[in-house]
Coordinates of C-alpha atoms in Angstrom, one line a residue:
M1 CA 0.0 0.0 0.0
S2 CA 1.3 3.4 -0.9
G3 CA 1.7 6.2 1.7
S4 CA -1.3 8.1 0.3
E5 CA -3.5 5.0 0.4
I6 CA -2.5 4.5 4.1
N7 CA -3.4 8.1 5.0
N8 CA -6.7 7.9 3.1
A9 CA -7.6 4.6 4.9
I10 CA -6.7 5.8 8.4
L11 CA -7.4 9.5 8.5
S12 CA -9.4 12.1 6.6
P13 CA -8.0 13.1 3.1
G14 CA -6.1 16.4 2.6
L15 CA -3.8 16.0 5.6
Y16 CA -1.0 17.8 3.6
R17 CA -0.6 20.2 0.8
Q18 CA 0.4 18.1 -2.2
Q19 CA -0.3 15.0 -0.1
D20 CA 0.6 12.5 -2.9
S21 CA 3.9 14.1 -3.7
K22 CA 7.3 12.5 -3.3
W23 CA 8.3 15.5 -1.1
I24 CA 5.9 14.5 1.7
A25 CA 6.9 10.8 1.4
G26 CA 10.6 11.8 1.5
L27 CA 10.1 13.9 4.6
S28 CA 8.3 11.1 6.3
T29 CA 11.1 8.7 5.4
L30 CA 13.7 11.3 6.7
A31 CA 11.8 11.6 10.0
Y32 CA 11.6 7.8 10.3
G33 CA 15.3 7.5 9.6
G34 CA 16.0 10.3 12.0
M35 CA 14.4 8.4 14.9
F36 CA 16.4 5.4 13.9
L37 CA 19.7 7.4 14.0
L38 CA 18.7 9.0 17.3
L39 CA 18.0 5.7 19.0
C40 CA 21.1 4.0 17.6
G41 CA 23.3 6.9 18.4
F42 CA 22.9 6.3 22.2
Y43 CA 24.6 3.0 21.7
L44 CA 27.2 3.9 19.1
A45 CA 28.1 7.7 19.3
P46 CA 31.2 8.2 21.4
K47 CA 29.9 11.6 22.5
V48 CA 26.4 12.9 23.1
A49 CA 27.1 15.6 20.5
G50 CA 26.7 12.9 17.9
V51 CA 23.2 12.1 19.1
Q52 CA 22.3 15.8 19.0
T53 CA 23.7 16.2 15.5
A54 CA 21.6 13.3 14.3
F55 CA 18.5 14.9 15.7
Y56 CA 19.3 18.4 14.4
L57 CA 20.0 17.2 10.9
T58 CA 17.2 14.6 10.4
L59 CA 14.2 14.4 12.7
L60 CA 14.0 18.1 13.6
P61 CA 13.9 19.6 10.1
A62 CA 11.8 16.7 8.8
A63 CA 9.2 17.3 11.5
L64 CA 9.3 21.1 11.0
L65 CA 8.7 20.8 7.3
L66 CA 6.0 18.2 7.6
M67 CA 4.2 20.5 10.0
L68 CA 4.6 23.5 7.6
W69 CA 3.1 21.4 4.8
R70 CA 0.3 20.0 6.9
R71 CA -3.3 21.1 6.7
D72 CA -4.9 19.1 9.6
Y73 CA -3.5 20.1 13.0
R74 CA -6.2 18.5 15.1
F75 CA -3.7 16.0 16.6
I76 CA -2.0 18.8 18.6
W77 CA -5.3 19.7 20.2
S78 CA -5.2 16.6 22.4
W79 CA -4.5 15.7 26.0
Q80 CA -1.6 13.6 24.9
F81 CA 0.2 16.5 23.2
A82 CA -0.7 18.8 26.1
A83 CA 0.6 16.3 28.7
F84 CA 3.9 15.9 26.8
C85 CA 4.5 19.6 26.4
T86 CA 3.2 21.1 29.7
L87 CA 6.2 20.1 31.9
P88 CA 8.8 21.6 29.4
L89 CA 6.7 24.7 29.2
V90 CA 6.4 25.1 33.0
L91 CA 10.1 24.7 33.4
A92 CA 10.8 27.2 30.7
L93 CA 8.4 29.7 32.2
S94 CA 10.0 29.3 35.6
T95 CA 13.2 30.9 34.2
L96 CA 11.2 34.2 34.3
W97 CA 11.3 34.3 38.1
A98 CA 14.7 32.7 38.5
S99 CA 17.4 34.8 40.2
A100 CA 20.8 35.0 38.4
D101 CA 22.5 35.3 41.8
V102 CA 22.0 31.7 42.6
A103 CA 23.1 30.4 39.2
D104 CA 26.5 28.7 38.8
V105 CA 25.9 28.6 35.1
Q106 CA 23.3 30.9 33.5
R107 CA 21.4 30.7 30.1
K108 CA 19.1 33.1 28.5
T109 CA 15.3 32.4 28.7
S110 CA 15.2 32.0 24.9
F111 CA 17.5 28.9 25.3
Y112 CA 14.8 27.1 27.3
F113 CA 11.9 28.0 25.0
K114 CA 14.0 26.7 22.1
L115 CA 14.2 23.3 24.0
V116 CA 10.4 23.4 24.4
L117 CA 10.1 23.8 20.7
Y118 CA 12.6 20.9 20.1
L119 CA 10.5 18.6 22.3
A120 CA 7.2 19.7 20.7
L121 CA 8.6 19.0 17.2
F122 CA 10.0 15.7 18.4
Y123 CA 6.5 14.6 19.5
C124 CA 5.0 15.8 16.3
G125 CA 7.6 14.0 14.2
T126 CA 7.0 10.8 16.2
Y127 CA 3.2 11.1 15.7
L128 CA 3.5 11.8 12.0
V129 CA 5.8 8.8 11.4
L130 CA 3.5 6.4 13.4
E131 CA 0.5 7.9 11.5
R132 CA 2.1 6.8 8.3
R133 CA 3.8 3.5 9.3
G134 CA 1.9 2.3 12.4
D135 CA 3.3 -0.4 14.6
R136 CA 5.6 -1.5 11.8
A137 CA 7.9 1.5 12.6
L138 CA 8.0 0.6 16.3
H139 CA 8.8 -3.1 15.4
Q140 CA 11.7 -2.0 13.1
W141 CA 13.1 0.4 15.7
L142 CA 13.1 -2.2 18.4
L143 CA 14.8 -4.8 16.2
A144 CA 17.4 -2.2 15.2
L145 CA 18.1 -1.4 18.9
I146 CA 18.7 -5.2 19.5
A147 CA 21.3 -5.4 16.7
V148 CA 23.0 -2.1 17.5
G149 CA 23.1 -2.8 21.2
L150 CA 24.7 -6.2 20.5
V151 CA 27.4 -4.5 18.4
S152 CA 28.0 -1.8 21.1
G153 CA 28.1 -4.4 23.9
L154 CA 30.6 -6.6 22.0
A155 CA 32.8 -3.6 21.2
S156 CA 32.7 -2.5 24.8
L157 CA 33.6 -5.9 26.2
I158 CA 36.5 -6.2 23.7
T159 CA 37.8 -2.8 24.6
Y160 CA 37.4 -3.7 28.3
G161 CA 39.5 -6.8 27.8
L162 CA 42.2 -5.1 25.7
D163 CA 42.7 -2.5 28.4
D164 CA 43.4 -5.3 30.9
D165 CA 40.4 -4.2 33.1
L166 CA 39.5 -7.8 33.5
L167 CA 42.5 -8.2 35.8
R168 CA 41.2 -5.4 38.1
F169 CA 37.5 -5.7 37.5
R170 CA 37.1 -2.0 37.0
R171 CA 33.6 -0.7 36.2
I172 CA 33.1 -1.0 32.4
R173 CA 32.5 2.3 30.7
G174 CA 31.2 1.4 27.2
I175 CA 31.9 3.1 23.9
S176 CA 29.1 5.6 23.9
L177 CA 27.8 8.6 26.0
E178 CA 31.4 9.7 26.8
G179 CA 31.9 6.5 28.8
D180 CA 29.6 7.4 31.6
I181 CA 29.4 4.2 33.7
D182 CA 25.9 4.5 35.1
K183 CA 24.2 5.8 32.0
T184 CA 25.8 3.2 29.7
G185 CA 24.9 0.5 32.2
L186 CA 21.3 1.6 32.1
L187 CA 21.4 1.5 28.3
F188 CA 22.2 -2.2 28.5
G189 CA 19.5 -2.7 31.0
F190 CA 17.0 -1.5 28.4
H191 CA 18.8 -3.6 25.8
A192 CA 18.2 -6.7 27.8
L193 CA 14.5 -5.9 27.8
F194 CA 14.5 -5.2 24.1
C195 CA 16.2 -8.6 23.5
C196 CA 13.1 -10.3 25.0
Y197 CA 11.1 -8.8 22.2
G198 CA 13.5 -10.3 19.7
I199 CA 13.3 -13.7 21.4
A200 CA 9.6 -13.7 20.9
Q201 CA 9.9 -13.2 17.1
S202 CA 9.1 -16.1 14.8
A203 CA 12.3 -15.6 12.6
R204 CA 15.1 -17.8 13.9
P205 CA 17.9 -15.3 13.1
W206 CA 16.3 -12.7 15.3
R207 CA 15.9 -15.1 18.1
W208 CA 19.5 -16.2 18.0
L209 CA 20.6 -12.5 17.7
S210 CA 18.4 -11.6 20.7
W211 CA 19.7 -14.5 22.9
S212 CA 23.2 -13.4 22.1
G213 CA 22.3 -9.8 23.0
L214 CA 20.7 -10.8 26.3
V215 CA 23.9 -12.7 27.3
V216 CA 26.1 -9.8 26.3
S217 CA 23.9 -7.2 28.1
C218 CA 23.8 -9.2 31.3
L219 CA 27.6 -9.6 31.3
Y220 CA 28.0 -5.9 30.6
I221 CA 25.6 -5.0 33.5
V222 CA 27.5 -7.2 36.0
L223 CA 30.8 -5.5 35.0
S224 CA 29.2 -2.1 35.3
Q225 CA 28.3 -2.7 38.9
T226 CA 25.3 -0.5 38.5
K227 CA 22.3 -1.5 40.6
L228 CA 19.2 -0.6 38.7
P229 CA 20.4 -2.3 35.5
L230 CA 21.0 -5.5 37.6
V231 CA 17.3 -5.4 38.5
M232 CA 16.5 -4.8 34.8
A233 CA 18.6 -7.8 33.8
L234 CA 16.9 -9.9 36.4
C235 CA 13.5 -8.9 35.0
A236 CA 14.7 -9.6 31.4
L237 CA 15.9 -13.1 32.4
L238 CA 12.6 -13.9 34.1
L239 CA 10.7 -12.6 31.1
A240 CA 12.9 -14.7 28.7
A241 CA 12.2 -17.7 30.9
F242 CA 8.5 -17.1 30.7
I243 CA 8.4 -16.9 26.9
S244 CA 10.8 -19.7 26.3
G245 CA 9.3 -22.8 24.9
S246 CA 11.9 -25.2 26.3
R247 CA 11.6 -26.4 29.9
L248 CA 15.3 -27.0 30.1
L249 CA 16.1 -23.5 28.9
R250 CA 13.4 -22.1 31.2
G251 CA 15.0 -23.8 34.2
L252 CA 18.5 -22.5 33.2
L253 CA 17.2 -19.0 32.9
L254 CA 15.5 -19.1 36.2
L255 CA 18.7 -20.4 37.7
A256 CA 20.7 -17.6 36.1
A257 CA 18.3 -15.0 37.3
L258 CA 17.8 -16.2 40.9
A259 CA 21.3 -17.7 41.7
A260 CA 24.0 -17.3 39.0
L261 CA 23.6 -13.5 38.6
P262 CA 23.9 -12.5 42.3
L263 CA 26.4 -15.2 43.1
G264 CA 28.6 -14.3 40.2
Y265 CA 28.4 -10.7 41.3
L266 CA 29.4 -11.8 44.8
A267 CA 32.3 -13.8 43.6
L268 CA 33.7 -10.9 41.5
F269 CA 33.2 -8.0 43.8
G270 CA 32.9 -9.6 47.3
D271 CA 29.5 -8.2 48.1
L272 CA 25.9 -8.6 47.0
P273 CA 24.6 -6.4 44.2
L274 CA 22.3 -4.1 46.2
L275 CA 24.8 -3.8 49.1
H276 CA 27.9 -3.1 47.0
R277 CA 29.2 0.5 47.2
S278 CA 26.7 1.4 49.9
N279 CA 28.1 5.0 50.0
A280 CA 26.0 5.6 46.8
Y281 CA 22.9 5.4 49.0
S282 CA 24.1 7.8 51.7
V283 CA 25.3 10.4 49.2
R284 CA 22.0 10.4 47.4
L285 CA 20.1 10.8 50.7
E286 CA 22.1 13.9 51.4
L287 CA 21.5 15.3 47.9
W288 CA 17.8 14.6 48.2
G289 CA 17.6 16.2 51.6
Q290 CA 19.3 19.4 50.3
A291 CA 17.0 19.6 47.3
W292 CA 14.0 19.1 49.5
R293 CA 15.0 22.0 51.7
E294 CA 15.3 24.2 48.7
F295 CA 11.9 23.1 47.5
V296 CA 10.2 24.0 50.9
Q297 CA 11.5 27.5 50.7
A298 CA 9.3 28.2 47.7
P299 CA 6.9 25.2 47.4
L300 CA 4.3 26.6 45.0
L301 CA 6.4 27.9 42.1
G302 CA 10.0 27.0 43.1
S303 CA 13.0 29.2 42.8
G304 CA 13.0 29.3 39.0
L305 CA 15.1 27.2 36.6
V306 CA 18.7 28.1 36.0
H307 CA 21.1 26.1 33.8
K308 CA 23.3 24.9 36.7
Q309 CA 22.8 25.4 40.4
F310 CA 25.3 23.1 42.1
I311 CA 24.5 21.4 45.4
K312 CA 27.2 21.9 47.9
L313 CA 27.9 18.9 50.2
H314 CA 31.4 17.6 50.9
H315 CA 32.1 18.7 47.3
L316 CA 30.1 20.3 44.5
L317 CA 27.6 18.1 42.7
P318 CA 25.6 19.3 39.6
H319 CA 22.1 18.1 40.5
P320 CA 20.3 16.0 43.2
H321 CA 20.2 12.8 41.1
N322 CA 16.4 12.8 41.2
Y323 CA 14.5 14.5 38.5
L324 CA 11.3 15.0 40.6
L325 CA 13.3 16.9 43.3
D326 CA 15.1 18.9 40.7
V327 CA 11.8 19.9 39.1
A328 CA 10.4 20.6 42.6
R329 CA 13.2 23.0 43.6
F330 CA 13.0 24.9 40.3
S331 CA 9.2 24.9 39.6
G332 CA 7.5 23.8 42.8
L333 CA 4.2 22.1 43.0
L334 CA 3.3 23.4 39.5
G335 CA 6.1 21.4 38.0
L336 CA 5.3 18.3 40.0
T337 CA 1.7 18.5 38.9
A338 CA 2.9 18.5 35.3
C339 CA 5.1 15.5 36.0
A340 CA 2.1 13.7 37.6
W341 CA 0.0 14.4 34.5
Q342 CA 2.7 12.8 32.3
G343 CA 3.0 9.8 34.5
L344 CA -0.8 9.2 34.8
G345 CA -1.1 9.8 31.0
A346 CA 1.5 7.1 30.3
V347 CA -0.3 4.7 32.7
Y348 CA -3.6 5.4 31.0
T349 CA -2.2 4.4 27.6
V350 CA -1.7 0.8 28.9
L351 CA -4.5 0.7 31.4
S352 CA -6.1 -2.4 30.1
R353 CA -4.7 -5.9 30.5
E354 CA -4.7 -6.5 26.8
Q355 CA -2.5 -3.4 26.1
L356 CA -0.1 -4.1 29.0
L357 CA 0.4 -7.8 27.9
T358 CA 0.8 -7.0 24.2
W359 CA 4.4 -6.8 23.2
I360 CA 4.8 -3.3 21.7
P361 CA 2.7 -1.2 24.1
G362 CA 3.7 -3.3 27.1
L363 CA 7.5 -3.2 26.3
I364 CA 7.4 0.6 25.7
A365 CA 5.5 1.0 29.0
A366 CA 8.3 -1.0 30.7
W367 CA 10.9 1.2 28.9
F368 CA 9.2 4.3 30.3
G369 CA 8.7 2.8 33.8
F370 CA 12.3 1.8 34.2
G371 CA 13.4 5.0 32.6
T372 CA 11.4 7.0 35.1
L373 CA 12.9 5.0 37.9
A374 CA 16.3 5.7 36.5
M375 CA 15.5 9.4 36.4
A376 CA 14.5 9.3 40.1
I377 CA 18.0 7.9 40.9
Y378 CA 20.4 9.4 38.4
A379 CA 19.0 12.4 36.6
Q380 CA 18.3 16.1 36.7
Q381 CA 15.3 18.1 35.5
P382 CA 14.4 16.9 32.0
L383 CA 14.3 20.2 30.0
V384 CA 17.6 19.5 28.2
K385 CA 19.0 19.0 24.7
P386 CA 19.0 15.5 23.3
S387 CA 20.9 13.4 25.9
Y388 CA 20.4 10.3 28.0
I389 CA 17.3 11.9 29.5
W390 CA 15.6 11.7 26.1
F391 CA 16.3 7.9 25.9
F392 CA 15.2 7.3 29.4
Y393 CA 12.1 9.5 29.4
W394 CA 11.1 11.6 26.5
I395 CA 11.3 9.0 23.7
P396 CA 9.3 6.2 25.4
L397 CA 6.8 8.8 26.7
A398 CA 6.3 10.2 23.1
L399 CA 5.9 6.7 21.7
L400 CA 3.2 5.8 24.3
L401 CA 1.2 9.0 24.0
A402 CA 1.4 9.3 20.1
R403 CA 0.4 5.7 19.8
S404 CA -2.5 6.3 22.2
Q405 CA -3.7 9.1 19.9
L406 CA -3.6 6.8 16.9
Q407 CA -5.4 4.1 18.8
A408 CA -8.4 6.5 19.3
T409 CA -8.4 7.2 15.6
V410 CA -8.2 3.5 14.6
L411 CA -11.0 2.7 17.0
Q412 CA -13.2 5.2 15.3
K413 CA -12.4 3.7 11.9
A414 CA -12.9 0.2 13.2
S415 CA -16.3 1.0 14.6
S416 CA -17.4 2.4 11.3
R417 CA -16.2 -0.9 9.7
Q418 CA -13.6 0.7 7.4
Q419 CA -10.8 -1.6 6.3
L420 CA -7.5 -0.9 7.9
P421 CA -3.9 -1.5 6.5
S422 CA -2.1 -4.3 8.1
Q423 CA 0.4 -2.1 10.0
Y424 CA -2.5 -0.7 12.0
S425 CA -4.2 -4.0 12.8
G426 CA -2.4 -4.1 16.2
F427 CA -3.9 -0.8 17.1
A428 CA -7.4 -2.0 16.2
T429 CA -7.1 -5.4 17.9
I430 CA -5.8 -4.0 21.2
T431 CA -8.3 -1.1 21.2
T432 CA -11.4 -3.1 20.4
E433 CA -10.5 -5.8 22.8
S434 CA -9.9 -3.4 25.7
N435 CA -13.3 -1.8 25.1
K436 CA -15.3 -5.0 25.1

């Protein structure tokens, strides 16, 4: 089916000026490829600037031009779009009452509203790609992440071995995101979950590739000594055991999850995973306590967002390692309300049992859930240029909310008994089942 036939089958005609032109099809393909490069860049780009460049040169201009050529803007008058954009807008507005005296690094207010525009266009680009390609795009992106993550993991392990770090069992740094230990460890926690999706595929090459990726990710996570990814690896092994058709393999996976993983960690580092490096807990409690004290000084609107306001404990730290507390100290209860709206909106998109237990919406919900948990342990406020925060938070949130909008449209078409293209059948099946 051509792109114009898909649009005519799903939505009302006349979505774009010159809707059947190769220009619109090319821009849609550029936006699709831009998301592909953005996602893969987190695993392959040595510096975060590479991820940002991929976004600026592909997805951002494609989304902007598609919006300029579009006629029907009804999709932005939705609670999903509002929920996605309210928090960035609140944080940007809070710069208007921020005091430059408390800023360690200052940026102009226009800088933050530019970031709001970037996030809004990112959501629009995501919606427009899914509108044209449906679940097929999500399927292809997930498979690409499995393959790219495997390449990144193997390259990281080889580099780790060549540097003789195996003799000292230093924490592995990876080849991307400037070698940040915690963030790359979390990337492979997500990769372990993505591999479970590949294991469930019918094609044997993808199953073998995904099993290999799961093993590599678990090994990487153990060497990273990062706690939340260990929990994610445990969940991935349990999920892989659940979907495995072999009783022997299921038993081996349960043994790996419940015994081999923690005992191997104990043998390597002399401590159990969640007790290892216990000073990480005490430092975070001090950081959170300081951020909380700043919040209660201005609980309604906060002190206003500044680019950097370091927290002074025994030494300077850039943020409290908890995005909710960082939002609270800068934008108060207003910002926390916007965070709650996003979280509840994400939960609403997979509220039914059918949606939660279906691979694509369920896996993206798990991606967002673990990403939000990571944000509550490692991250700052989320109004930033493309960075690890986008992979943990903004990308899965956009996928959940944009897909929710398209579900509503497909339900309307299904109820009127219009024939749907195959890439949208998942939307219709899940939506109609959840409304029985």
